[in-house]
Amino acid sequence: MASQLLLIGLFVASCSLALASDPSPLQDFCVADPNSQVLVNGVVCKDPKLVQANDFLFSGLQRMGDTSNAVGSNVTQVFVAQLPGLNTFGISMARIDFAPQGINPPHTHPRATEILVVISGSIEVGFVTSNPDNRLLTKVLEMGDVFVFPQGLIHFQRNVGHGYAVAIAGLSSQNPGAITIANAVFGSNPDINGDILAKAFQVDKNVQPPPAAYHRQPPPSAVHLHRPLFCSPVTQIRHPSHLVTTVATVSASDTVATAA
């Protein structure tokens, strides 16, 4: 009986590993049909007879993205939404442009591992391991260096050079998804209850930011570290130990680059 249970356990484990990525194609290609009303896990295939060469083409990755935003970076995505021919292939890519001192804020890709190569400039990269260690692994990359970010782990990039920087990222999903931590936690819709955030971040719930930091009236329960994502004027946050920590914020109306 024990051996049977072991075999069943191994079978289930092997099945879960086999299914833990984008579905494999069962034909030469399955070009995404964005106009289909059918809902599936992925994107419905276009009629192969209607497929054209342009379905496998994306143009524009040579152009620099607009980095004139709050975080100083821009991500040009080449996912299945931009390149329908990627459908079912389990790959995608992106170009990441950085202004001087620009960052790609801490984020995760729930469905993909990311491999990044620096095309120009110097970029500090890093990721944090899962609980309980939460270990930070970080490195400064130069042109030609390659770094990999494991699937689902929080990671970031920062331009530490004196000029603009460019990187190209490859991802192991046609639709890797991105969760920018600051946006998700402090910019959720509706807001996460302020009591939860105050306790999670160990800050005083009644901190009052400058009035101009808000473009809408926060709910009474909101932590006032809340809608300003990174802070522009300086806001003081009182820790329970009565130490004063200073953070800088950017209002939620500012453009934040899409993470890759």
Short mmCIF file of C-alpha atoms in Angstrom, two decimals:
data_model
loop_
_atom_site.label_atom_id
_atom_site.label_comp_id
_atom_site.label_asym_id
_atom_site.label_seq_id
_atom_site.Cartn_x
_atom_site.Cartn_y
_atom_site.Cartn_z
CA MET A 1 0.00 0.00 0.00
CA ALA A 2 2.81 2.38 0.93
CA SER A 3 4.56 1.72 -2.37
CA GLN A 4 1.32 2.43 -4.26
CA LEU A 5 0.91 5.74 -2.43
CA LEU A 6 4.51 6.60 -3.24
CA LEU A 7 3.94 5.89 -6.94
CA ILE A 8 0.76 7.99 -6.92
CA GLY A 9 2.65 10.81 -5.18
CA LEU A 10 5.45 10.69 -7.74
CA PHE A 11 2.91 10.68 -10.57
CA VAL A 12 1.10 13.74 -9.17
CA ALA A 13 4.41 15.54 -8.64
CA SER A 14 5.57 14.81 -12.18
CA CYS A 15 2.23 15.99 -13.58
CA SER A 16 2.43 19.25 -11.61
CA LEU A 17 5.93 19.89 -12.94
CA ALA A 18 4.79 19.14 -16.47
CA LEU A 19 1.88 21.57 -16.16
CA ALA A 20 3.80 24.33 -14.36
CA SER A 21 4.52 26.36 -17.50
CA ASP A 22 2.77 27.66 -20.59
CA PRO A 23 1.01 24.89 -22.56
CA SER A 24 3.11 23.30 -25.28
CA PRO A 25 1.93 23.73 -28.89
CA LEU A 26 0.22 20.76 -30.54
CA GLN A 27 0.63 22.17 -34.03
CA ASP A 28 3.17 24.26 -35.94
CA PHE A 29 1.78 27.50 -34.51
CA CYS A 30 -1.28 28.96 -32.84
CA VAL A 31 -1.33 32.64 -33.71
CA ALA A 32 -3.40 34.53 -31.14
CA ASP A 33 -6.78 35.81 -32.27
CA PRO A 34 -7.45 38.89 -30.10
CA ASN A 35 -10.93 39.32 -31.63
CA SER A 36 -12.24 35.97 -30.45
CA GLN A 37 -14.98 36.08 -27.80
CA VAL A 38 -14.08 32.59 -26.53
CA LEU A 39 -12.44 32.57 -23.10
CA VAL A 40 -9.64 30.04 -22.63
CA ASN A 41 -6.50 29.73 -20.50
CA GLY A 42 -4.36 31.66 -22.97
CA VAL A 43 -5.51 33.02 -26.31
CA VAL A 44 -7.65 31.35 -28.98
CA CYS A 45 -5.89 30.43 -32.25
CA LYS A 46 -6.53 32.30 -35.45
CA ASP A 47 -7.58 30.19 -38.44
CA PRO A 48 -4.22 28.96 -39.86
CA LYS A 49 -5.40 29.82 -43.35
CA LEU A 50 -5.63 33.48 -42.35
CA VAL A 51 -2.16 33.66 -40.77
CA GLN A 52 0.30 36.09 -42.37
CA ALA A 53 4.03 36.70 -41.90
CA ASN A 54 3.25 39.91 -39.99
CA ASP A 55 1.66 37.80 -37.24
CA PHE A 56 5.20 36.71 -36.33
CA LEU A 57 6.74 40.19 -36.58
CA PHE A 58 7.25 42.96 -34.02
CA SER A 59 8.96 46.20 -35.05
CA GLY A 60 10.24 48.98 -32.85
CA LEU A 61 12.58 47.42 -30.30
CA GLN A 62 15.39 49.60 -31.65
CA ARG A 63 13.60 52.73 -30.39
CA MET A 64 14.30 54.13 -26.93
CA GLY A 65 11.31 54.21 -24.58
CA ASP A 66 10.16 57.40 -22.85
CA THR A 67 11.85 57.51 -19.42
CA SER A 68 10.47 60.91 -18.39
CA ASN A 69 8.35 59.48 -15.57
CA ALA A 70 8.53 59.20 -11.80
CA VAL A 71 10.80 56.15 -11.75
CA GLY A 72 12.96 57.03 -14.76
CA SER A 73 12.48 53.85 -16.77
CA ASN A 74 10.35 52.44 -19.56
CA VAL A 75 9.57 48.87 -20.56
CA THR A 76 8.76 48.01 -24.19
CA GLN A 77 6.95 44.69 -24.02
CA VAL A 78 7.00 42.01 -26.69
CA PHE A 79 4.38 39.71 -25.20
CA VAL A 80 1.59 37.80 -26.92
CA ALA A 81 -0.53 40.97 -26.94
CA GLN A 82 2.10 42.71 -29.07
CA LEU A 83 3.27 39.67 -31.07
CA PRO A 84 0.39 37.22 -31.70
CA GLY A 85 2.73 34.58 -33.13
CA LEU A 86 4.15 33.98 -29.61
CA ASN A 87 0.95 32.24 -28.55
CA THR A 88 1.66 28.79 -26.96
CA PHE A 89 5.45 29.15 -27.38
CA GLY A 90 6.11 30.01 -23.73
CA ILE A 91 8.52 32.88 -24.43
CA SER A 92 8.48 36.67 -24.60
CA MET A 93 10.88 39.55 -24.27
CA ALA A 94 11.14 43.23 -23.38
CA ARG A 95 13.42 46.21 -23.79
CA ILE A 96 14.07 48.22 -20.62
CA ASP A 97 15.35 51.80 -20.90
CA PHE A 98 16.75 53.66 -17.90
CA ALA A 99 17.36 57.37 -17.45
CA PRO A 100 20.33 58.27 -15.23
CA GLN A 101 19.46 57.03 -11.70
CA GLY A 102 16.28 55.45 -13.09
CA ILE A 103 14.89 52.27 -11.57
CA ASN A 104 12.64 49.41 -12.54
CA PRO A 105 10.85 49.21 -9.16
CA PRO A 106 10.66 46.00 -7.10
CA HIS A 107 8.21 43.64 -8.80
CA THR A 108 7.51 40.00 -9.54
CA HIS A 109 6.52 37.93 -12.56
CA PRO A 110 4.03 35.32 -11.32
CA ARG A 111 4.31 33.20 -14.46
CA ALA A 112 7.89 33.53 -15.68
CA THR A 113 11.60 33.33 -15.00
CA GLU A 114 13.46 36.33 -16.44
CA ILE A 115 16.92 36.46 -17.98
CA LEU A 116 18.38 39.92 -18.57
CA VAL A 117 21.35 41.10 -20.64
CA VAL A 118 22.80 44.62 -20.40
CA ILE A 119 23.16 46.27 -23.80
CA SER A 120 24.66 49.53 -22.57
CA GLY A 121 25.41 51.23 -19.27
CA SER A 122 25.83 49.92 -15.73
CA ILE A 123 22.79 48.41 -14.01
CA GLU A 124 22.46 47.25 -10.42
CA VAL A 125 20.13 44.24 -10.22
CA GLY A 126 18.90 42.06 -7.40
CA PHE A 127 16.23 39.73 -6.10
CA VAL A 128 15.02 38.67 -2.66
CA THR A 129 14.55 35.04 -1.69
CA SER A 130 11.30 33.82 -0.16
CA ASN A 131 10.41 33.61 3.54
CA PRO A 132 11.85 33.11 6.07
CA ASP A 133 15.34 34.13 4.86
CA ASN A 134 14.40 37.08 2.61
CA ARG A 135 18.00 37.16 1.46
CA LEU A 136 19.00 39.90 -0.99
CA LEU A 137 21.21 38.79 -3.88
CA THR A 138 22.48 41.77 -5.84
CA LYS A 139 25.10 42.58 -8.46
CA VAL A 140 26.20 45.48 -10.65
CA LEU A 141 26.11 44.46 -14.32
CA GLU A 142 28.12 45.97 -17.16
CA MET A 143 27.57 45.76 -20.91
CA GLY A 144 27.30 42.12 -22.00
CA ASP A 145 26.60 40.75 -18.51
CA VAL A 146 23.65 38.39 -18.06
CA PHE A 147 21.59 37.84 -14.90
CA VAL A 148 18.62 35.59 -14.18
CA PHE A 149 15.66 36.29 -11.87
CA PRO A 150 13.81 33.19 -10.60
CA GLN A 151 10.10 32.98 -11.25
CA GLY A 152 7.88 34.73 -8.72
CA LEU A 153 10.67 36.36 -6.67
CA ILE A 154 10.74 40.11 -6.03
CA HIS A 155 13.44 41.74 -8.13
CA PHE A 156 14.53 45.17 -9.37
CA GLN A 157 17.00 47.05 -11.57
CA ARG A 158 18.67 50.44 -11.12
CA ASN A 159 20.85 52.50 -13.44
CA VAL A 160 24.06 53.25 -11.54
CA GLY A 161 25.96 54.69 -14.50
CA HIS A 162 26.35 58.32 -15.54
CA GLY A 163 24.26 58.09 -18.71
CA TYR A 164 21.29 56.19 -20.07
CA ALA A 165 21.22 52.40 -19.87
CA VAL A 166 19.47 49.68 -21.90
CA ALA A 167 18.76 46.04 -21.14
CA ILE A 168 16.93 43.26 -22.96
CA ALA A 169 14.95 40.70 -20.96
CA GLY A 170 13.74 37.28 -22.02
CA LEU A 171 10.86 35.65 -20.11
CA SER A 172 9.63 32.06 -19.99
CA SER A 173 5.99 32.85 -20.69
CA GLN A 174 4.04 34.46 -23.50
CA ASN A 175 2.25 36.47 -20.79
CA PRO A 176 4.53 36.63 -17.73
CA GLY A 177 2.46 39.14 -15.79
CA ALA A 178 3.96 41.77 -13.49
CA ILE A 179 3.12 42.83 -9.94
CA THR A 180 4.83 46.08 -8.93
CA ILE A 181 5.00 45.84 -5.15
CA ALA A 182 4.41 49.52 -4.33
CA ASN A 183 1.49 49.81 -6.74
CA ALA A 184 -0.13 46.59 -5.52
CA VAL A 185 0.19 47.32 -1.80
CA PHE A 186 -0.33 51.09 -1.68
CA GLY A 187 -2.35 51.60 -4.85
CA SER A 188 -4.87 48.76 -4.77
CA ASN A 189 -8.47 49.35 -5.82
CA PRO A 190 -10.21 49.45 -3.41
CA ASP A 191 -7.62 50.39 -0.80
CA ILE A 192 -6.23 47.77 1.55
CA ASN A 193 -7.49 48.54 5.06
CA GLY A 194 -5.16 51.02 6.77
CA ASP A 195 -4.97 48.97 9.96
CA ILE A 196 -3.53 46.06 7.97
CA LEU A 197 -0.88 48.23 6.29
CA ALA A 198 0.05 50.02 9.52
CA LYS A 199 0.64 46.73 11.30
CA ALA A 200 2.40 45.08 8.35
CA PHE A 201 4.84 47.97 7.86
CA GLN A 202 5.06 48.92 11.55
CA VAL A 203 4.30 52.59 10.95
CA ASP A 204 2.03 55.13 12.62
CA LYS A 205 -1.37 55.04 10.92
CA ASN A 206 -1.96 58.75 11.59
CA VAL A 207 1.02 60.10 9.64
CA GLN A 208 -0.16 63.15 7.68
CA PRO A 209 1.49 63.82 4.30
CA PRO A 210 1.42 67.26 2.65
CA PRO A 211 -2.12 67.95 1.31
CA ALA A 212 -0.81 68.26 -2.23
CA ALA A 213 0.33 64.65 -2.13
CA TYR A 214 -3.28 63.50 -2.59
CA HIS A 215 -5.39 63.94 -5.69
CA ARG A 216 -8.39 62.34 -4.07
CA GLN A 217 -9.60 62.20 -0.49
CA PRO A 218 -8.31 59.00 1.16
CA PRO A 219 -10.79 56.91 3.16
CA PRO A 220 -10.70 57.42 6.94
CA SER A 221 -9.05 54.01 7.41
CA ALA A 222 -6.24 54.67 4.93
CA VAL A 223 -2.65 54.71 6.10
CA HIS A 224 -1.29 58.12 5.13
CA LEU A 225 1.69 56.54 3.49
CA HIS A 226 -0.88 55.19 1.12
CA ARG A 227 -1.70 56.83 -2.20
CA PRO A 228 1.59 58.65 -2.67
CA LEU A 229 3.56 55.71 -3.99
CA PHE A 230 7.14 56.84 -3.57
CA CYS A 231 6.74 60.47 -2.19
CA SER A 232 7.92 63.73 -3.72
CA PRO A 233 7.89 66.11 -0.87
CA VAL A 234 9.45 64.49 2.16
CA THR A 235 7.10 62.69 4.53
CA GLN A 236 8.07 61.66 8.04
CA ILE A 237 6.86 58.30 9.30
CA ARG A 238 7.02 57.56 13.02
CA HIS A 239 8.07 53.99 13.81
CA PRO A 240 6.64 52.40 16.99
CA SER A 241 10.12 52.71 18.51
CA HIS A 242 9.70 56.52 18.03
CA LEU A 243 12.54 56.60 15.55
CA VAL A 244 11.79 58.89 12.63
CA THR A 245 12.24 57.44 9.17
CA THR A 246 12.24 59.68 6.11
CA VAL A 247 10.86 58.48 2.80
CA ALA A 248 10.39 60.25 -0.46
CA THR A 249 6.98 59.93 -2.38
CA VAL A 250 5.49 60.29 -5.81
CA SER A 251 1.79 60.93 -6.18
CA ALA A 252 -0.36 58.18 -7.69
CA SER A 253 -1.13 60.34 -10.71
CA ASP A 254 2.50 60.15 -11.85
CA THR A 255 3.32 57.61 -14.52
CA VAL A 256 5.03 54.47 -13.26
CA ALA A 257 6.84 52.28 -15.74
CA THR A 258 5.45 48.83 -16.42
CA ALA A 259 7.71 46.29 -14.81
CA ALA A 260 9.54 43.56 -16.71
#
